[in-house]
PDB file of C-alpha atoms and ligand atoms in Angstrom:
ATOM      1  CA  MET A  52       0.567  -0.215  -0.134  1.00  0.00           C
ATOM      2  CA  ASP A  53       2.438   2.944  -0.864  1.00  0.00           C
ATOM      3  CA  GLN A  54      -1.081   4.972  -1.735  1.00  0.00           C
ATOM      4  CA  LYS A  55      -2.266   6.612   1.989  1.00  0.00           C
ATOM      5  CA  ILE A  56      -4.414   9.149   3.143  1.00  0.00           C
ATOM      6  CA  PHE A  57      -4.731  11.448   6.920  1.00  0.00           C
ATOM      7  CA  VAL A  58      -9.184  10.916   8.885  1.00  0.00           C
ATOM      8  CA  LEU A  59      -8.997  13.218  11.600  1.00  0.00           C
ATOM      9  CA  ASN A  60     -11.461  14.149  14.338  1.00  0.00           C
ATOM     10  CA  GLY A  61     -11.812  17.363  16.362  1.00  0.00           C
ATOM     11  CA  PRO A  62     -12.868  17.529  18.902  1.00  0.00           C
ATOM     12  CA  ASN A  63     -15.522  15.489  21.149  1.00  0.00           C
ATOM     13  CA  LEU A  64     -15.694  13.709  18.524  1.00  0.00           C
ATOM     14  CA  ASN A  65     -14.176  10.641  20.832  1.00  0.00           C
ATOM     15  CA  LEU A  66     -17.655  10.077  22.670  1.00  0.00           C
ATOM     16  CA  LEU A  67     -19.686   9.862  18.999  1.00  0.00           C
ATOM     17  CA  GLY A  68     -22.115   7.464  19.341  1.00  0.00           C
ATOM     18  CA  THR A  69     -22.925   7.950  23.310  1.00  0.00           C
ATOM     19  CA  ARG A  70     -24.261  11.600  24.375  1.00  0.00           C
ATOM     20  CA  GLU A  71     -27.109  12.864  21.522  1.00  0.00           C
ATOM     21  CA  PRO A  72     -27.358   9.938  19.196  1.00  0.00           C
ATOM     22  CA  GLU A  73     -31.187  11.732  17.729  1.00  0.00           C
ATOM     23  CA  LYS A  74     -28.089  14.631  16.485  1.00  0.00           C
ATOM     24  CA  TYR A  75     -24.886  11.842  15.739  1.00  0.00           C
ATOM     25  CA  GLY A  76     -26.898   8.633  15.389  1.00  0.00           C
ATOM     26  CA  THR A  77     -25.434   5.434  17.543  1.00  0.00           C
ATOM     27  CA  THR A  78     -22.290   4.759  15.728  1.00  0.00           C
ATOM     28  CA  THR A  79     -19.362   5.337  17.965  1.00  0.00           C
ATOM     29  CA  LEU A  80     -15.767   6.623  16.360  1.00  0.00           C
ATOM     30  CA  ALA A  81     -14.840   2.820  16.950  1.00  0.00           C
ATOM     31  CA  ASP A  82     -17.300   2.007  14.557  1.00  0.00           C
ATOM     32  CA  VAL A  83     -16.588   5.235  11.919  1.00  0.00           C
ATOM     33  CA  GLU A  84     -12.450   3.922  12.106  1.00  0.00           C
ATOM     34  CA  LYS A  85     -13.795   0.021  10.968  1.00  0.00           C
ATOM     35  CA  LEU A  86     -15.936   1.838   8.184  1.00  0.00           C
ATOM     36  CA  CYS A  87     -13.480   3.732   6.957  1.00  0.00           C
ATOM     37  CA  ARG A  88     -10.472   1.215   7.309  1.00  0.00           C
ATOM     38  CA  THR A  89     -12.672  -1.305   5.207  1.00  0.00           C
ATOM     39  CA  THR A  90     -13.238   1.567   2.690  1.00  0.00           C
ATOM     40  CA  CYS A  91      -9.864   2.440   2.184  1.00  0.00           C
ATOM     41  CA  ALA A  92      -9.660  -2.071   1.834  1.00  0.00           C
ATOM     42  CA  ARG A  93     -11.859  -1.765  -1.507  1.00  0.00           C
ATOM     43  CA  PHE A  94      -9.429   0.938  -3.168  1.00  0.00           C
ATOM     44  CA  GLY A  95      -6.062  -0.277  -1.747  1.00  0.00           C
ATOM     45  CA  LEU A  96      -5.237   3.344   0.092  1.00  0.00           C
ATOM     46  CA  GLY A  97      -3.354   3.441   3.780  1.00  0.00           C
ATOM     47  CA  LEU A  98      -5.474   4.672   6.771  1.00  0.00           C
ATOM     48  CA  GLU A  99      -4.059   6.890   9.204  1.00  0.00           C
ATOM     49  CA  PHE A 100      -7.370   7.420  11.576  1.00  0.00           C
ATOM     50  CA  ARG A 101      -7.001   9.968  14.316  1.00  0.00           C
ATOM     51  CA  GLN A 102      -8.565  11.989  17.075  1.00  0.00           C
ATOM     52  CA  SER A 103      -8.187  14.676  18.619  1.00  0.00           C
ATOM     53  CA  ASN A 104      -9.270  17.391  21.511  1.00  0.00           C
ATOM     54  CA  LEU A 105      -6.561  19.433  20.237  1.00  0.00           C
ATOM     55  CA  GLU A 106      -6.170  22.242  18.340  1.00  0.00           C
ATOM     56  CA  GLY A 107      -2.103  22.092  18.207  1.00  0.00           C
ATOM     57  CA  GLN A 108      -2.632  18.432  17.672  1.00  0.00           C
ATOM     58  CA  LEU A 109      -5.161  18.025  14.789  1.00  0.00           C
ATOM     59  CA  VAL A 110      -2.314  20.804  13.369  1.00  0.00           C
ATOM     60  CA  ASP A 111       0.737  18.312  14.039  1.00  0.00           C
ATOM     61  CA  TRP A 112      -0.979  15.800  12.187  1.00  0.00           C
ATOM     62  CA  ILE A 113      -1.311  17.286   9.351  1.00  0.00           C
ATOM     63  CA  GLN A 114       1.866  18.371   9.065  1.00  0.00           C
ATOM     64  CA  GLU A 115       2.839  15.222   9.408  1.00  0.00           C
ATOM     65  CA  ALA A 116       0.634  13.820   6.752  1.00  0.00           C
ATOM     66  CA  LEU A 117       2.729  16.818   4.230  1.00  0.00           C
ATOM     67  CA  THR A 118       5.981  14.899   5.521  1.00  0.00           C
ATOM     68  CA  SER A 119       5.035  12.208   5.215  1.00  0.00           C
ATOM     69  CA  LYS A 120       3.248  11.833   1.547  1.00  0.00           C
ATOM     70  CA  ALA A 121       0.044  11.359   2.202  1.00  0.00           C
ATOM     71  CA  ALA A 122      -2.632  11.427  -1.135  1.00  0.00           C
ATOM     72  CA  GLY A 123      -4.808  13.128   0.490  1.00  0.00           C
ATOM     73  CA  LEU A 124      -6.392  14.108   3.879  1.00  0.00           C
ATOM     74  CA  ILE A 125     -10.042  13.739   5.071  1.00  0.00           C
ATOM     75  CA  ILE A 126     -10.974  16.154   8.479  1.00  0.00           C
ATOM     76  CA  ASN A 127     -13.504  16.742  10.503  1.00  0.00           C
ATOM     77  CA  PRO A 128     -13.058  19.753  12.616  1.00  0.00           C
ATOM     78  CA  ALA A 129     -15.845  19.625  14.971  1.00  0.00           C
ATOM     79  CA  GLY A 130     -15.954  22.062  17.031  1.00  0.00           C
ATOM     80  CA  TYR A 131     -12.708  24.032  15.212  1.00  0.00           C
ATOM     81  CA  THR A 132     -15.121  24.444  11.934  1.00  0.00           C
ATOM     82  CA  THR A 133     -16.125  27.685  12.802  1.00  0.00           C
ATOM     83  CA  THR A 134     -12.344  29.414  15.220  1.00  0.00           C
ATOM     84  CA  SER A 135     -10.182  27.614  13.250  1.00  0.00           C
ATOM     85  CA  ILE A 136      -7.370  29.802  11.383  1.00  0.00           C
ATOM     86  CA  ALA A 137      -4.649  27.917  12.733  1.00  0.00           C
ATOM     87  CA  ILE A 138      -6.225  24.166  10.939  1.00  0.00           C
ATOM     88  CA  LEU A 139      -6.809  26.537   7.682  1.00  0.00           C
ATOM     89  CA  ASP A 140      -3.207  27.685   7.586  1.00  0.00           C
ATOM     90  CA  ALA A 141      -2.103  23.815   7.602  1.00  0.00           C
ATOM     91  CA  LEU A 142      -4.509  22.647   5.436  1.00  0.00           C
ATOM     92  CA  LEU A 143      -3.284  25.259   2.730  1.00  0.00           C
ATOM     93  CA  MET A 144       0.170  23.525   2.810  1.00  0.00           C
ATOM     94  CA  LEU A 145      -1.326  20.467   1.234  1.00  0.00           C
ATOM     95  CA  LYS A 146      -0.600  19.847  -2.008  1.00  0.00           C
ATOM     96  CA  VAL A 147      -3.215  17.012  -2.165  1.00  0.00           C
ATOM     97  CA  PRO A 148      -7.057  16.667  -2.242  1.00  0.00           C
ATOM     98  CA  VAL A 149      -8.605  17.904   1.119  1.00  0.00           C
ATOM     99  CA  ILE A 150     -12.510  16.166   2.057  1.00  0.00           C
ATOM    100  CA  GLU A 151     -14.467  18.160   4.865  1.00  0.00           C
ATOM    101  CA  VAL A 152     -16.849  15.932   6.496  1.00  0.00           C
ATOM    102  CA  HIS A 153     -19.878  17.049   8.830  1.00  0.00           C
ATOM    103  CA  ILE A 154     -21.961  14.031  10.364  1.00  0.00           C
ATOM    104  CA  THR A 155     -24.821  16.924   9.969  1.00  0.00           C
ATOM    105  CA  ASN A 156     -26.496  19.230   7.990  1.00  0.00           C
ATOM    106  CA  ILE A 157     -24.049  22.232   9.630  1.00  0.00           C
ATOM    107  CA  HIS A 158     -25.819  24.430   7.475  1.00  0.00           C
ATOM    108  CA  ALA A 159     -29.933  23.961   8.682  1.00  0.00           C
ATOM    109  CA  ARG A 160     -28.286  24.443  12.435  1.00  0.00           C
ATOM    110  CA  GLU A 161     -27.488  27.033  14.261  1.00  0.00           C
ATOM    111  CA  SER A 162     -26.534  30.155  12.176  1.00  0.00           C
ATOM    112  CA  PHE A 163     -23.272  30.295  14.331  1.00  0.00           C
ATOM    113  CA  ARG A 164     -21.914  26.131  12.885  1.00  0.00           C
ATOM    114  CA  GLN A 165     -22.331  27.618   9.414  1.00  0.00           C
ATOM    115  CA  HIS A 166     -19.011  29.248   8.508  1.00  0.00           C
ATOM    116  CA  SER A 167     -15.919  27.262   8.140  1.00  0.00           C
ATOM    117  CA  TYR A 168     -13.047  28.240   7.656  1.00  0.00           C
ATOM    118  CA  VAL A 169     -11.620  24.292   7.131  1.00  0.00           C
ATOM    119  CA  SER A 170     -13.334  24.846   3.845  1.00  0.00           C
ATOM    120  CA  LYS A 171     -11.514  27.819   2.323  1.00  0.00           C
ATOM    121  CA  ALA A 172      -9.482  24.929   1.800  1.00  0.00           C
ATOM    122  CA  ALA A 173     -11.070  21.696   0.942  1.00  0.00           C
ATOM    123  CA  ARG A 174     -11.581  20.343  -1.632  1.00  0.00           C
ATOM    124  CA  ALA A 175     -15.014  19.504  -1.506  1.00  0.00           C
ATOM    125  CA  VAL A 176     -17.357  18.887   1.058  1.00  0.00           C
ATOM    126  CA  MET A 177     -19.516  16.458   3.066  1.00  0.00           C
ATOM    127  CA  ALA A 178     -22.254  17.598   5.446  1.00  0.00           C
ATOM    128  CA  GLY A 179     -25.305  15.508   6.955  1.00  0.00           C
ATOM    129  CA  PHE A 180     -25.632  11.996   5.169  1.00  0.00           C
ATOM    130  CA  GLY A 181     -24.329  10.911   8.606  1.00  0.00           C
ATOM    131  CA  VAL A 182     -20.530   8.662   9.678  1.00  0.00           C
ATOM    132  CA  ASP A 183     -21.613   7.600   6.129  1.00  0.00           C
ATOM    133  CA  GLY A 184     -20.196  10.777   5.350  1.00  0.00           C
ATOM    134  CA  TYR A 185     -17.252   9.411   5.987  1.00  0.00           C
ATOM    135  CA  ALA A 186     -17.124   7.037   3.898  1.00  0.00           C
ATOM    136  CA  LEU A 187     -18.368   8.825   0.378  1.00  0.00           C
ATOM    137  CA  ALA A 188     -15.764  11.183   1.177  1.00  0.00           C
ATOM    138  CA  ILE A 189     -12.950   8.354   0.798  1.00  0.00           C
ATOM    139  CA  THR A 190     -14.133   6.823  -2.673  1.00  0.00           C
ATOM    140  CA  GLY A 191     -14.749  11.062  -3.620  1.00  0.00           C
ATOM    141  CA  ILE A 192     -11.049  11.038  -2.453  1.00  0.00           C
ATOM    142  CA  ALA A 193     -10.183   7.663  -4.635  1.00  0.00           C
ATOM    143  CA  GLY A 194     -11.714   9.165  -7.352  1.00  0.00           C
ATOM    144  CA  MET A 195      -9.549  12.304  -7.272  1.00  0.00           C
ATOM    145  CA  ILE A 196      -5.977  10.601  -6.562  1.00  0.00           C
ATOM    146  CA  GLY A 197      -6.590   8.218  -8.995  1.00  0.00           C
ATOM    147  CA  ALA A 198      -6.572   4.942  -6.577  1.00  0.00           C
ATOM    148  CA  THR A 199      -9.129   2.210  -8.894  1.00  0.00           C
ATOM    149  CA  GLU A 200     -11.698  -0.207  -6.902  1.00  0.00           C
ATOM    150  CA  ARG A 201      -9.495  -3.912  -5.878  1.00  0.00           C
TER     151      ARG A 201
HETATM  152  O1  LIG B 457     -21.632  17.174  12.375  1.00  0.00           O
HETATM  153  C1  LIG B 457     -20.794  17.329  12.143  1.00  0.00           C
HETATM  154  O2  LIG B 457     -20.076  16.813  12.542  1.00  0.00           O
HETATM  155  C2  LIG B 457     -19.559  18.574  13.425  1.00  0.00           C
HETATM  156  O3  LIG B 457     -18.626  18.876  12.424  1.00  0.00           O
HETATM  157  C3  LIG B 457     -19.788  17.827  14.910  1.00  0.00           C
HETATM  158  C4  LIG B 457     -19.790  18.676  15.435  1.00  0.00           C
HETATM  159  C5  LIG B 457     -19.824  20.767  15.652  1.00  0.00           C
HETATM  160  O4  LIG B 457     -19.384  20.642  16.370  1.00  0.00           O
HETATM  161  C6  LIG B 457     -20.521  20.733  13.841  1.00  0.00           C
HETATM  162  O5  LIG B 457     -21.055  22.260  14.218  1.00  0.00           O
HETATM  163  C7  LIG B 457     -21.024  19.841  13.289  1.00  0.00           C
HETATM  164  C8  LIG B 457     -19.682  18.450  17.289  1.00  0.00           C
HETATM  165  C9  LIG B 457     -18.991  17.181  17.367  1.00  0.00           C
HETATM  166  C10 LIG B 457     -18.999  17.246  19.098  1.00  0.00           C
HETATM  167  O6  LIG B 457     -18.916  15.830  18.808  1.00  0.00           O
HETATM  168  C11 LIG B 457     -20.099  14.816  19.297  1.00  0.00           C
HETATM  169  C12 LIG B 457     -20.247  14.026  19.766  1.00  0.00           C
HETATM  170  C13 LIG B 457     -21.268  12.985  20.213  1.00  0.00           C
HETATM  171  C14 LIG B 457     -21.886  13.754  20.746  1.00  0.00           C
HETATM  172  C15 LIG B 457     -21.460  15.075  21.436  1.00  0.00           C
HETATM  173  C16 LIG B 457     -21.005  15.822  20.501  1.00  0.00           C
END
């Protein structure tokens, strides 16, 4: 597997499946990782799947994606979507496709959730498909980088 993608998750997503199931569903982040692994395997892609509650940690991982020559990056920035110029600046350094994922449709929610700094660096945005959005984003990135289904 020489092509690898990073899937990064922001604050509080470690609690996925355990709180507010009416909004975010009952699937846990461990289940999402399995879904991502299965989907990456279909395209022969390696996967780094990570979550952090810390902005600087997410920035460090984006820089790691750059230095380790990842083929693409998917990020659910969660609460940092609307605030983090540091995450935006790190993403803007990547030459490979970046896809922003949100479990919910942020545009149908409170107005403060509707602006995303991250979108400025994203080739595509997936919002409102629930956790399936992660698998859809991997399929999309596979197409963008020319990885074909095995
Ligand atoms: O819809 C999404 O994926 C969000 O990125 C989720 C963020 C929210 O701040 C964004 O506006 C939209 C919140 C993630 C919090 O994670 C939780 C997980 C389980 C239960 C409660 C919160």
